[in-house]
mmCIF file of C-alpha atoms in Angstrom:
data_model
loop_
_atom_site.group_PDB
_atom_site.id
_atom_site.type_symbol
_atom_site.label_atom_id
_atom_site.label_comp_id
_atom_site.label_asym_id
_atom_site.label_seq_id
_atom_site.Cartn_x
_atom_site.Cartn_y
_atom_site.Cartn_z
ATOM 1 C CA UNK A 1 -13.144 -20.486 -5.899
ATOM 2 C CA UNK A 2 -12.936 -22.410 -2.875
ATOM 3 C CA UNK A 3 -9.815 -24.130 -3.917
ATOM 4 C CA UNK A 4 -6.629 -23.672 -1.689
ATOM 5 C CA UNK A 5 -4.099 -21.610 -2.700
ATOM 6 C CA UNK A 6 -1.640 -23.747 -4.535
ATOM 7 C CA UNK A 7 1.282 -21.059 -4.553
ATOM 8 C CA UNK A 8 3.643 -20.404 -1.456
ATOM 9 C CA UNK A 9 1.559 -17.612 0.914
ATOM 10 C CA UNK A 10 1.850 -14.003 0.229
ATOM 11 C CA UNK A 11 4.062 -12.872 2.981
ATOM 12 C CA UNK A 12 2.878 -9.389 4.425
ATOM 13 C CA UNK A 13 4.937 -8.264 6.656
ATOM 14 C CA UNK A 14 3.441 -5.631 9.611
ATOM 15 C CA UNK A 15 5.306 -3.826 12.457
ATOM 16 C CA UNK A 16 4.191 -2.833 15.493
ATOM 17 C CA UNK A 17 5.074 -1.084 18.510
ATOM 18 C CA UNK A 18 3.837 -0.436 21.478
ATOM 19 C CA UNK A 19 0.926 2.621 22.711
ATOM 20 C CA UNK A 20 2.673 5.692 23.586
ATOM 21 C CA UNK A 21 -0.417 6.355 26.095
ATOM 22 C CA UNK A 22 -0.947 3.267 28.034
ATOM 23 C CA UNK A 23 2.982 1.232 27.384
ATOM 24 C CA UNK A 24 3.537 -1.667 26.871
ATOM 25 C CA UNK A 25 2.388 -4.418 26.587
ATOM 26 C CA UNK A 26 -0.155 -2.300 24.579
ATOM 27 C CA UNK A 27 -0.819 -1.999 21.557
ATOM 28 C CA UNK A 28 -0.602 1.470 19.849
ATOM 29 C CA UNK A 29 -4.099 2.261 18.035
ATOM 30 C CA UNK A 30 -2.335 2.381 14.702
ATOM 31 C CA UNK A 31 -0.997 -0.832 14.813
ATOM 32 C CA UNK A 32 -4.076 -2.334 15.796
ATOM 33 C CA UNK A 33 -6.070 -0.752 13.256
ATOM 34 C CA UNK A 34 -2.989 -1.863 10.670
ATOM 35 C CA UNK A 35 -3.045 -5.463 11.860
ATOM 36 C CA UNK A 36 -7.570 -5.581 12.127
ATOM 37 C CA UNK A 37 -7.085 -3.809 8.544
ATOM 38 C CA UNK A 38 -4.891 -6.463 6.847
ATOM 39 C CA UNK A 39 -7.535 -9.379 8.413
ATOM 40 C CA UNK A 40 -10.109 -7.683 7.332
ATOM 41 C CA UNK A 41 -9.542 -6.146 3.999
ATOM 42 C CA UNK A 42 -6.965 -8.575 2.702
ATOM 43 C CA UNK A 43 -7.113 -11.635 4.509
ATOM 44 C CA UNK A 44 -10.732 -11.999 4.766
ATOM 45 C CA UNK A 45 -11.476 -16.131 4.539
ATOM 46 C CA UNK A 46 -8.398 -16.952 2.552
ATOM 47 C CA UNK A 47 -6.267 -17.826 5.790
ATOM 48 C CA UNK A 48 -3.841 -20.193 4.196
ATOM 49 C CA UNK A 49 -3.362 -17.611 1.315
ATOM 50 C CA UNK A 50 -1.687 -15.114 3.930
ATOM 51 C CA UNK A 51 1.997 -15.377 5.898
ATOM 52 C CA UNK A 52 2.100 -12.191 8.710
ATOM 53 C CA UNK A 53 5.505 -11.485 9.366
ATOM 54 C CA UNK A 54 5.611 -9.132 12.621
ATOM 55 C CA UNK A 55 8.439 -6.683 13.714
ATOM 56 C CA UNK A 56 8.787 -4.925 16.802
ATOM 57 C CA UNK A 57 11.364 -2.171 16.620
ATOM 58 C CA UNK A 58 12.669 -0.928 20.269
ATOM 59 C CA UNK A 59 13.564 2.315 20.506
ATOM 60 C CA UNK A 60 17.136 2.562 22.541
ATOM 61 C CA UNK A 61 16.569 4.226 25.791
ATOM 62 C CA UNK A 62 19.451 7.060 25.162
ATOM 63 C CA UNK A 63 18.428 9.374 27.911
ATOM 64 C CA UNK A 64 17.852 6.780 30.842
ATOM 65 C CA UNK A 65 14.526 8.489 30.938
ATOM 66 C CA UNK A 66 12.256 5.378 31.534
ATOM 67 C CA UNK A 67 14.406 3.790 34.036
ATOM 68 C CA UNK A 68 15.007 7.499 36.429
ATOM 69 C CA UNK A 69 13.755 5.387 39.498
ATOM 70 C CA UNK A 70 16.320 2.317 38.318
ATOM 71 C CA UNK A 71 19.225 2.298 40.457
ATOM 72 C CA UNK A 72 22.421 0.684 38.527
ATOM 73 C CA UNK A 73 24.878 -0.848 41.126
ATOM 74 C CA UNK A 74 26.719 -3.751 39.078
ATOM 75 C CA UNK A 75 26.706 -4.681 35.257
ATOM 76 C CA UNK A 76 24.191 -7.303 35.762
ATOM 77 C CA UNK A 77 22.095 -4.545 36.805
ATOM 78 C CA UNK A 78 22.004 -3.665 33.236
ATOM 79 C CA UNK A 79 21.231 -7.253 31.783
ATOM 80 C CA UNK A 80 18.534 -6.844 34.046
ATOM 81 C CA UNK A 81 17.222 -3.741 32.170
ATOM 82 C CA UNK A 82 18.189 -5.389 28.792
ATOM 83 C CA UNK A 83 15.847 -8.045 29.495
ATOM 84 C CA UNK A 84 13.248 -6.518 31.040
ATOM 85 C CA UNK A 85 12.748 -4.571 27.364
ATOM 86 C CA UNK A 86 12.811 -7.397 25.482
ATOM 87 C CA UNK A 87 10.259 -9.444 27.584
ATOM 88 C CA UNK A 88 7.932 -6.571 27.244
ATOM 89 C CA UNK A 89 8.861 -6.580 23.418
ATOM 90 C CA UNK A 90 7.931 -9.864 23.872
ATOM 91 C CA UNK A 91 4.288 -9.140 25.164
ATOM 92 C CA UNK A 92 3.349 -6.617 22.865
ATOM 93 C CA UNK A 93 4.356 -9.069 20.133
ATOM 94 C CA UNK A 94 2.119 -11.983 21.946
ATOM 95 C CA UNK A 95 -1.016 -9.959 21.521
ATOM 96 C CA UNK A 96 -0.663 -10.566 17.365
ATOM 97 C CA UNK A 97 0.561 -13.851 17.258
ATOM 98 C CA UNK A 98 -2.300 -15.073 19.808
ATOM 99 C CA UNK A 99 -4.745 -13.589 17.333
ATOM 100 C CA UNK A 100 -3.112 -14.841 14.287
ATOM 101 C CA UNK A 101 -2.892 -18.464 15.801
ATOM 102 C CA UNK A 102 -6.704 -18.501 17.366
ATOM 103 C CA UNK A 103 -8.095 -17.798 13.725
ATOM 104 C CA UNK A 104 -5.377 -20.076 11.713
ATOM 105 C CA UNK A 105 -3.005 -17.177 10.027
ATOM 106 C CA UNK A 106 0.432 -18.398 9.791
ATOM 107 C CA UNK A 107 3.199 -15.661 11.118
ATOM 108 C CA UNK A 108 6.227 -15.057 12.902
ATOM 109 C CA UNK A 109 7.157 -12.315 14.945
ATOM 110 C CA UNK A 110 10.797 -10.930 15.917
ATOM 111 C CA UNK A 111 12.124 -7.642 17.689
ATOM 112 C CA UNK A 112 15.281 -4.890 16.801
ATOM 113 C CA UNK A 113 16.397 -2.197 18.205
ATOM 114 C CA UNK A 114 17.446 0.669 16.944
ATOM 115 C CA UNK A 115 15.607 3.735 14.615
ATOM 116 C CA UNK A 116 12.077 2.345 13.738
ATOM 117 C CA UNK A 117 12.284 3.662 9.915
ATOM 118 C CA UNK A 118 15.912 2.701 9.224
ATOM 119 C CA UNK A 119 15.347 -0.740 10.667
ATOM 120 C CA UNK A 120 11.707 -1.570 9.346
ATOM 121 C CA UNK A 121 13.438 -0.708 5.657
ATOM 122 C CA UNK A 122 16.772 -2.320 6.604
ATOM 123 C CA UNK A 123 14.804 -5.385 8.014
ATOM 124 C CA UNK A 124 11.915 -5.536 5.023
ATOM 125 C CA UNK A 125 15.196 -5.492 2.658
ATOM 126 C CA UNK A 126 16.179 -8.794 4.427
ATOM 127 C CA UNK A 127 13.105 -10.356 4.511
ATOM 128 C CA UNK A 128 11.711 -9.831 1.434
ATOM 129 C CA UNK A 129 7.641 -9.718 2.297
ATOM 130 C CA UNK A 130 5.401 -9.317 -0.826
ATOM 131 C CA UNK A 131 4.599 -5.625 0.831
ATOM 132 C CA UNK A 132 4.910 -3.480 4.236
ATOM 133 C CA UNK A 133 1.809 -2.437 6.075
ATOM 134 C CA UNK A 134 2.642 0.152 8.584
ATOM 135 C CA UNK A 135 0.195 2.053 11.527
ATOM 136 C CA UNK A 136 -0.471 5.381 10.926
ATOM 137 C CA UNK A 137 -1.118 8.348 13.006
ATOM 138 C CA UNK A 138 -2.897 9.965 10.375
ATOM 139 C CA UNK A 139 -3.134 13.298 12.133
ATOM 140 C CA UNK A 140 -6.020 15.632 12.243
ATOM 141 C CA UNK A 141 -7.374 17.838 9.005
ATOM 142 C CA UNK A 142 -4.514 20.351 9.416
ATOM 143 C CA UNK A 143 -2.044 17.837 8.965
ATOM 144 C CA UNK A 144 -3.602 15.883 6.835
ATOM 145 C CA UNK A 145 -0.698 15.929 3.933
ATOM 146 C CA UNK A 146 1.853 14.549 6.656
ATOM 147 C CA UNK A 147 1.236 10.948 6.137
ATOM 148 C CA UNK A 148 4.068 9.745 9.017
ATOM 149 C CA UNK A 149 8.060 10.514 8.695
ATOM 150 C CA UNK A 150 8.418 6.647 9.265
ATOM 151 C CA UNK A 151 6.177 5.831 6.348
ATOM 152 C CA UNK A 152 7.351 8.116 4.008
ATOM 153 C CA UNK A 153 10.776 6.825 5.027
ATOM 154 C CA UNK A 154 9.984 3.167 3.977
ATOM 155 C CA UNK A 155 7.674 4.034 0.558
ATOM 156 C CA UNK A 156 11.000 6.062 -0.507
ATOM 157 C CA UNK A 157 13.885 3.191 0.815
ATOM 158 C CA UNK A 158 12.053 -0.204 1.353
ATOM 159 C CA UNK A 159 12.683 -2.643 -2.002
ATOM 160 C CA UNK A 160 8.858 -3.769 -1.403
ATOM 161 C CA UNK A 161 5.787 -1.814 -1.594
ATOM 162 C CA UNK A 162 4.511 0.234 1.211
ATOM 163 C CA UNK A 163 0.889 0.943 2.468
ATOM 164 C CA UNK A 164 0.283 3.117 5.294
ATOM 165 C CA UNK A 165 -3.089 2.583 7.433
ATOM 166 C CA UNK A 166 -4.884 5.611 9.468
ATOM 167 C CA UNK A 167 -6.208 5.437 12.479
ATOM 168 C CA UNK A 168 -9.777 5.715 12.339
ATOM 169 C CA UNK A 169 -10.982 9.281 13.178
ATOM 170 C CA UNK A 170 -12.968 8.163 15.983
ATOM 171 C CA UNK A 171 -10.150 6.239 17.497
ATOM 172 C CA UNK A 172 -7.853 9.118 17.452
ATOM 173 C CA UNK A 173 -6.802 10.422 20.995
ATOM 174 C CA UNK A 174 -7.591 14.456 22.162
ATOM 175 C CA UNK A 175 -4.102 14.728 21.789
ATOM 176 C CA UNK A 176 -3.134 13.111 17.953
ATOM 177 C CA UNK A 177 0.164 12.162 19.444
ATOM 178 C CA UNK A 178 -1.157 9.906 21.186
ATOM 179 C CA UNK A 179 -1.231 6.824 19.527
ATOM 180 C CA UNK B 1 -11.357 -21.513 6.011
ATOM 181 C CA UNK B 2 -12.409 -22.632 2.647
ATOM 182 C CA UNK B 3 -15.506 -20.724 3.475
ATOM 183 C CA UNK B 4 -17.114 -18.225 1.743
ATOM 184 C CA UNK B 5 -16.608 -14.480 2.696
ATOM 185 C CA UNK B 6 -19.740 -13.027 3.932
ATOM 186 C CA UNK B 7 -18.675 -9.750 3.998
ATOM 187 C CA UNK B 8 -18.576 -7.273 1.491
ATOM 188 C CA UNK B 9 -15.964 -7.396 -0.682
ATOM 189 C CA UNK B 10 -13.004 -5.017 -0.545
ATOM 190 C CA UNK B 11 -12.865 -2.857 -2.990
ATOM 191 C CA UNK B 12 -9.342 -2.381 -4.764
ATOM 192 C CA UNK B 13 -9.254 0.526 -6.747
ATOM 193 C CA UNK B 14 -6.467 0.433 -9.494
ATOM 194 C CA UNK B 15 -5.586 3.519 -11.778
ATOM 195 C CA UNK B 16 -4.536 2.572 -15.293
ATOM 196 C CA UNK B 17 -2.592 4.096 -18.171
ATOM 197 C CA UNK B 18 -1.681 3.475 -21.592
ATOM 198 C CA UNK B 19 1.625 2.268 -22.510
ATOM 199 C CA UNK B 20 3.922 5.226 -23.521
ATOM 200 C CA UNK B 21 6.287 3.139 -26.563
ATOM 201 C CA UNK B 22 3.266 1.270 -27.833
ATOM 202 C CA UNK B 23 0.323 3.911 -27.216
ATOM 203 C CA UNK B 24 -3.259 2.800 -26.979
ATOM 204 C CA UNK B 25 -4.963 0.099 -26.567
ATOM 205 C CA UNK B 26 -1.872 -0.966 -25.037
ATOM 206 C CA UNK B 27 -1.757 -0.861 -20.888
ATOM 207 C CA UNK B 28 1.776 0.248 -19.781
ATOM 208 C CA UNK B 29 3.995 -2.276 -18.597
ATOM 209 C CA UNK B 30 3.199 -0.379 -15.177
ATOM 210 C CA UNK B 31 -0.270 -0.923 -15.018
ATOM 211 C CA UNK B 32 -0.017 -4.759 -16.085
ATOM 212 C CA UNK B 33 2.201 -5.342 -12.998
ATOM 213 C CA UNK B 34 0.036 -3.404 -10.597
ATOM 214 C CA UNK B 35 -2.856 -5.569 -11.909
ATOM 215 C CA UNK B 36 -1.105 -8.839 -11.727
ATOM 216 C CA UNK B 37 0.580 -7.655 -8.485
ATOM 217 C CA UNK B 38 -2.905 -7.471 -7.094
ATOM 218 C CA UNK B 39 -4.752 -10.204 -8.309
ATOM 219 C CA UNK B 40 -1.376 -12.703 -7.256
ATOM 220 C CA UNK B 41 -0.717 -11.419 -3.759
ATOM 221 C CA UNK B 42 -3.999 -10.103 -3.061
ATOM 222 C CA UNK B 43 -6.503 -11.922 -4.310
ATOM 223 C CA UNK B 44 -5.261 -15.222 -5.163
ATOM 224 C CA UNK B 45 -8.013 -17.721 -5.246
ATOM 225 C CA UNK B 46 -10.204 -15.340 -3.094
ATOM 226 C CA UNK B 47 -12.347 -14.334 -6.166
ATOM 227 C CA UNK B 48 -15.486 -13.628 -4.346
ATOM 228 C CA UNK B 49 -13.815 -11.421 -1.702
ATOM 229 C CA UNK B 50 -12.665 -8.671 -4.053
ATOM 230 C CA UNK B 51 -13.737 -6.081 -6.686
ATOM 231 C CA UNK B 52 -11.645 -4.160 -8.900
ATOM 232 C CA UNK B 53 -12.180 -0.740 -9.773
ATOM 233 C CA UNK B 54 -10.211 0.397 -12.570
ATOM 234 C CA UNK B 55 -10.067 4.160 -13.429
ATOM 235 C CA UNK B 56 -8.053 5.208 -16.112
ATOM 236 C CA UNK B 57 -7.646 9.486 -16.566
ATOM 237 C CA UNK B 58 -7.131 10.461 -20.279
ATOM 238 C CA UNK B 59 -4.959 13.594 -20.149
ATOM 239 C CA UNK B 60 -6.165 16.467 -22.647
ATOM 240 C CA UNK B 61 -4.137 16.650 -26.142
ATOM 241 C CA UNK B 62 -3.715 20.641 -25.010
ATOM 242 C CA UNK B 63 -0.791 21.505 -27.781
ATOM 243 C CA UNK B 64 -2.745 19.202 -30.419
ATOM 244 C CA UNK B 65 0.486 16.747 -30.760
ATOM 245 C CA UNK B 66 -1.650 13.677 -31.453
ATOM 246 C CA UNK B 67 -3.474 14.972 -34.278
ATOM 247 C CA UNK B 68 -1.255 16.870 -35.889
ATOM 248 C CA UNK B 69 -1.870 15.076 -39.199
ATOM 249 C CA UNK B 70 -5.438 15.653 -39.031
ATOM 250 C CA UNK B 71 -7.554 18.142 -40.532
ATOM 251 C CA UNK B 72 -10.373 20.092 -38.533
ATOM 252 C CA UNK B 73 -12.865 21.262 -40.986
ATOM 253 C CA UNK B 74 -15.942 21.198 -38.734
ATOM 254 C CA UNK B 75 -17.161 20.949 -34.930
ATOM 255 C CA UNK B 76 -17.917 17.504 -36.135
ATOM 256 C CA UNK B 77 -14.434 16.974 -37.113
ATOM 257 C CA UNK B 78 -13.975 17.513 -33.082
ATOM 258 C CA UNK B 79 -16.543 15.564 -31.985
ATOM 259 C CA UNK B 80 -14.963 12.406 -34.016
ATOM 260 C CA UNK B 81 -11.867 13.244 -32.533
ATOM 261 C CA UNK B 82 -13.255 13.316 -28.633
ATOM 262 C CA UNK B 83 -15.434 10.057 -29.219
ATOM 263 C CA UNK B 84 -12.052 8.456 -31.020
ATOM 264 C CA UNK B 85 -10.473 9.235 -27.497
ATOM 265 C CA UNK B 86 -12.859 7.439 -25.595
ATOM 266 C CA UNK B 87 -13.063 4.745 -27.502
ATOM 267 C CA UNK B 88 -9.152 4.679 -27.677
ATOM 268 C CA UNK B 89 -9.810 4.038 -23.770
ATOM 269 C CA UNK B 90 -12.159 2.150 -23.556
ATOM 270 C CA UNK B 91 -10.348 -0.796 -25.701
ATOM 271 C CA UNK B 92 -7.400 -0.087 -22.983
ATOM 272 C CA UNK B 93 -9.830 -1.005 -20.371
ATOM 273 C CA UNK B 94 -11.308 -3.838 -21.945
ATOM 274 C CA UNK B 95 -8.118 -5.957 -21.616
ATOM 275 C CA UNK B 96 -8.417 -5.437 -17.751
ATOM 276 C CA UNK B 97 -12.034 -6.020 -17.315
ATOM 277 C CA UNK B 98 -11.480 -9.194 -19.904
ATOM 278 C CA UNK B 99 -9.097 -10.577 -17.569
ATOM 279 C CA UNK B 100 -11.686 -9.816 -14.894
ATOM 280 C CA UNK B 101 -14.610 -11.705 -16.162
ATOM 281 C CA UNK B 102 -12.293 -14.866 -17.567
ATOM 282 C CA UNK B 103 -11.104 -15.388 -13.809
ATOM 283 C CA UNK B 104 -14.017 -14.053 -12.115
ATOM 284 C CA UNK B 105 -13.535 -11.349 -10.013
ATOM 285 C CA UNK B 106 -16.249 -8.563 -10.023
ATOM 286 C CA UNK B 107 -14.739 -5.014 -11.410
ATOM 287 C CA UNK B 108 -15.833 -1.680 -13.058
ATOM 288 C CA UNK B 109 -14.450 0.421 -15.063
ATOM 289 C CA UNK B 110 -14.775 4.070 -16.122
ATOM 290 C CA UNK B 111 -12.701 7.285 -17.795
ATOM 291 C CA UNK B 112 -12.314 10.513 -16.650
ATOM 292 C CA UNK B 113 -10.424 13.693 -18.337
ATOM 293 C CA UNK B 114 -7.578 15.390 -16.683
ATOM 294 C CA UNK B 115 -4.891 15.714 -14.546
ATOM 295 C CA UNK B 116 -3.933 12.029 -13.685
ATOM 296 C CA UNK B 117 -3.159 12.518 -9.854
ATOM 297 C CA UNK B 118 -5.759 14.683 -9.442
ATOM 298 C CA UNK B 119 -8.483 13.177 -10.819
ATOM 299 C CA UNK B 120 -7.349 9.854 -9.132
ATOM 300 C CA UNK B 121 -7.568 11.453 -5.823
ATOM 301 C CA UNK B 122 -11.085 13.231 -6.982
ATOM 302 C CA UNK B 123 -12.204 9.502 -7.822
ATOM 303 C CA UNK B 124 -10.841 7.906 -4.281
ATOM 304 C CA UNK B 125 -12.004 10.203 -2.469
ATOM 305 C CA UNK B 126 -15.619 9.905 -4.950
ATOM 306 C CA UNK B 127 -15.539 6.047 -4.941
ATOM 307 C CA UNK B 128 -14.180 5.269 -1.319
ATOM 308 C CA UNK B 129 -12.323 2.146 -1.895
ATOM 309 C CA UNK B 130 -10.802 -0.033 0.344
ATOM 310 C CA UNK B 131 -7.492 1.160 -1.040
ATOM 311 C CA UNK B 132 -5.905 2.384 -4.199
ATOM 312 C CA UNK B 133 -3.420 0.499 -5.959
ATOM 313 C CA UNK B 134 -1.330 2.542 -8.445
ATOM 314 C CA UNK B 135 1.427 1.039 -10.823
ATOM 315 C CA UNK B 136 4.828 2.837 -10.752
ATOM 316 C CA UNK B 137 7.890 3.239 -13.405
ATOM 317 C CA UNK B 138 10.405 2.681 -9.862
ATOM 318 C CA UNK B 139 13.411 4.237 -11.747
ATOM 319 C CA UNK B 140 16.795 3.187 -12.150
ATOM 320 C CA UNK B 141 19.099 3.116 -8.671
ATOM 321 C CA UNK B 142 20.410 6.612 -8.913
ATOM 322 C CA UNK B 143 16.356 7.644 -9.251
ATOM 323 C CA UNK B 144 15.369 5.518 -6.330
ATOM 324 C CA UNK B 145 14.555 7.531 -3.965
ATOM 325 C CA UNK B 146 11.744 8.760 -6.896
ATOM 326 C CA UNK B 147 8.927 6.703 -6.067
ATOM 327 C CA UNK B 148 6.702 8.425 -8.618
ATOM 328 C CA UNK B 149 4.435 12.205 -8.120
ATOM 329 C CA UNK B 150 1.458 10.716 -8.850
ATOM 330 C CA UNK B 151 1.762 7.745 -6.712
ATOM 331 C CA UNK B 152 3.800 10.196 -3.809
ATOM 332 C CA UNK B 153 0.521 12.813 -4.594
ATOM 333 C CA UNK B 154 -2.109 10.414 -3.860
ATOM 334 C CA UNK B 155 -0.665 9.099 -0.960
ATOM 335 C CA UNK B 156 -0.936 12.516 0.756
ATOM 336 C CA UNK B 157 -3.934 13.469 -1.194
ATOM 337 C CA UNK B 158 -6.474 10.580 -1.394
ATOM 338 C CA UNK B 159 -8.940 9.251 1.707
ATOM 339 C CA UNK B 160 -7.497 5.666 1.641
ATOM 340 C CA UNK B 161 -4.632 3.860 1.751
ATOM 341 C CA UNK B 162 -2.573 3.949 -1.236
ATOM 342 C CA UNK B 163 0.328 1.274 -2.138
ATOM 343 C CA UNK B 164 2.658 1.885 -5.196
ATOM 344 C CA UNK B 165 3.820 -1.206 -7.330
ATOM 345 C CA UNK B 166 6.862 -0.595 -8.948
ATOM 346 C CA UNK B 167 7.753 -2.349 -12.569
ATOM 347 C CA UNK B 168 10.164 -5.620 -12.400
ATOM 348 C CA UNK B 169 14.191 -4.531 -13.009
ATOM 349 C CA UNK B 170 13.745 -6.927 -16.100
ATOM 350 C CA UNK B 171 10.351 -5.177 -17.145
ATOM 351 C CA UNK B 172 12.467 -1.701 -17.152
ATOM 352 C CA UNK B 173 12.460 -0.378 -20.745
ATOM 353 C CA UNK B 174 15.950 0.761 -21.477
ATOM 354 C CA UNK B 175 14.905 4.441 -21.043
ATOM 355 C CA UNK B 176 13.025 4.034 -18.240
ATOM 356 C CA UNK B 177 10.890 6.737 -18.774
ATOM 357 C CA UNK B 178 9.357 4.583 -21.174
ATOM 358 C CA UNK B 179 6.572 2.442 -20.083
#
């Protein structure tokens, strides 16, 4: 029983994104309790039995909205911008790989941009992990059959299987939106 | 790493049918693939970290279809016919449970009467496992988008996560209702 796992490692592959409350380089609660929930519940001991493959999706910033104090003078002004999303892609995205590397889980860990749903299936199609785990809000009782448009999304177009996590009830924000 | 999980195990609760060409005691080619899925990419050599909990719903012969060559002379003749049903079932959950026990991974297994999506959710949300693992036909391309009602029910319905493993392409009877 103790005996390694001969056969390649199943490859799980997780994504993330950041809390809507506290930014980045935060974690939202959902992926957290996706990521603690895949250590815990299928992981356990077996940590050469297990490949995490993390995605980051960034959302494009259509309206400006985040950068309304930003002042744009010259195109490298935008570069600047560019980068400054993608380094803080970058630390949300450090917070699972530390984790993953302190306790001997193999991963990688990459970031997109675009829709989260269309590029989680678009990238899972690519990849190819042995199944999706994905954060979910899990909303209060009187929402309770809306399991997340993004999950639904992949269970319907991702090749792989799907499984959606809740939040915990006692980790959920006043506000559910909050994540 | 090699070291034994401490914790309790996680509980992987897998719904299980009868195969719809070949009838009982034979699983459906769905069922065999969720259960290999799980003990492959979830288990692996981890034998001590799991238990399976197989639940297989026996749907009511309401217009009498299956017996239609039989002859009810008595409430006895009933009574045979109930306890042939269970046993029917029982032999359908004895190849999973045998499979258990060679490799040895702990598992249950029980029957209930009714409505399969239903009564799975009844039993999840009865049992609390871990998460639920449900086999699924995955149609041809133009069905795609189908993922399955009971497997799309249960993931709105039931307490815990649920993931849906479709059948292989090469598994796919050439009606692929048939399973």
């Amino acid at each position: 029983m103790a005996a390694e796992d001969s056969a390649a490692p199943t490859r799980i592959m997780v994504a993330v994104n950041e809390s809507t409350i506290k930014g980045y380089p935060h974690a939202s609660i959902s992926s957290r309790k996706a990521f603690d929930w895949t250590l815990s519940k299928i992981v356990r001991t077996n940590t050469s039995g297990f490949k995490l493959l993390f995605l980051h999706v960034q959302v494009p910033d259509e309206d400006g909205f985040d950068d309304m104090d930003s002042i744009y003078a010259s195109p490298d002004d935008f570069k600047t911008m560019k980068r400054r999303d993608k380094i803080r892609g970058l630390h949300l995205l450090e917070y699972f790989v530390n984790h993953c590397h302190e306790i001997g889980v193999a991963c990688e860990a990459w970031i997109k941009i675009g829709d989260p749903k269309e590029v989680i299936c678009h990238e899972a199609n690519r990849v190819q992990p042995d199944f999706l785990v994905l954060g979910s809000r899990g909303l209060g009782p009187f929402q309770k059959v809306f399991v997340g448009t993004v999950s639904e999304f992949c269970v319907k177009h991702a090749d792989c299987p799907v499984i959606a996590i809740k939040r915990d009830a006692s980790e959920t924000p006043q506000d559910p939106v909050d994540d």
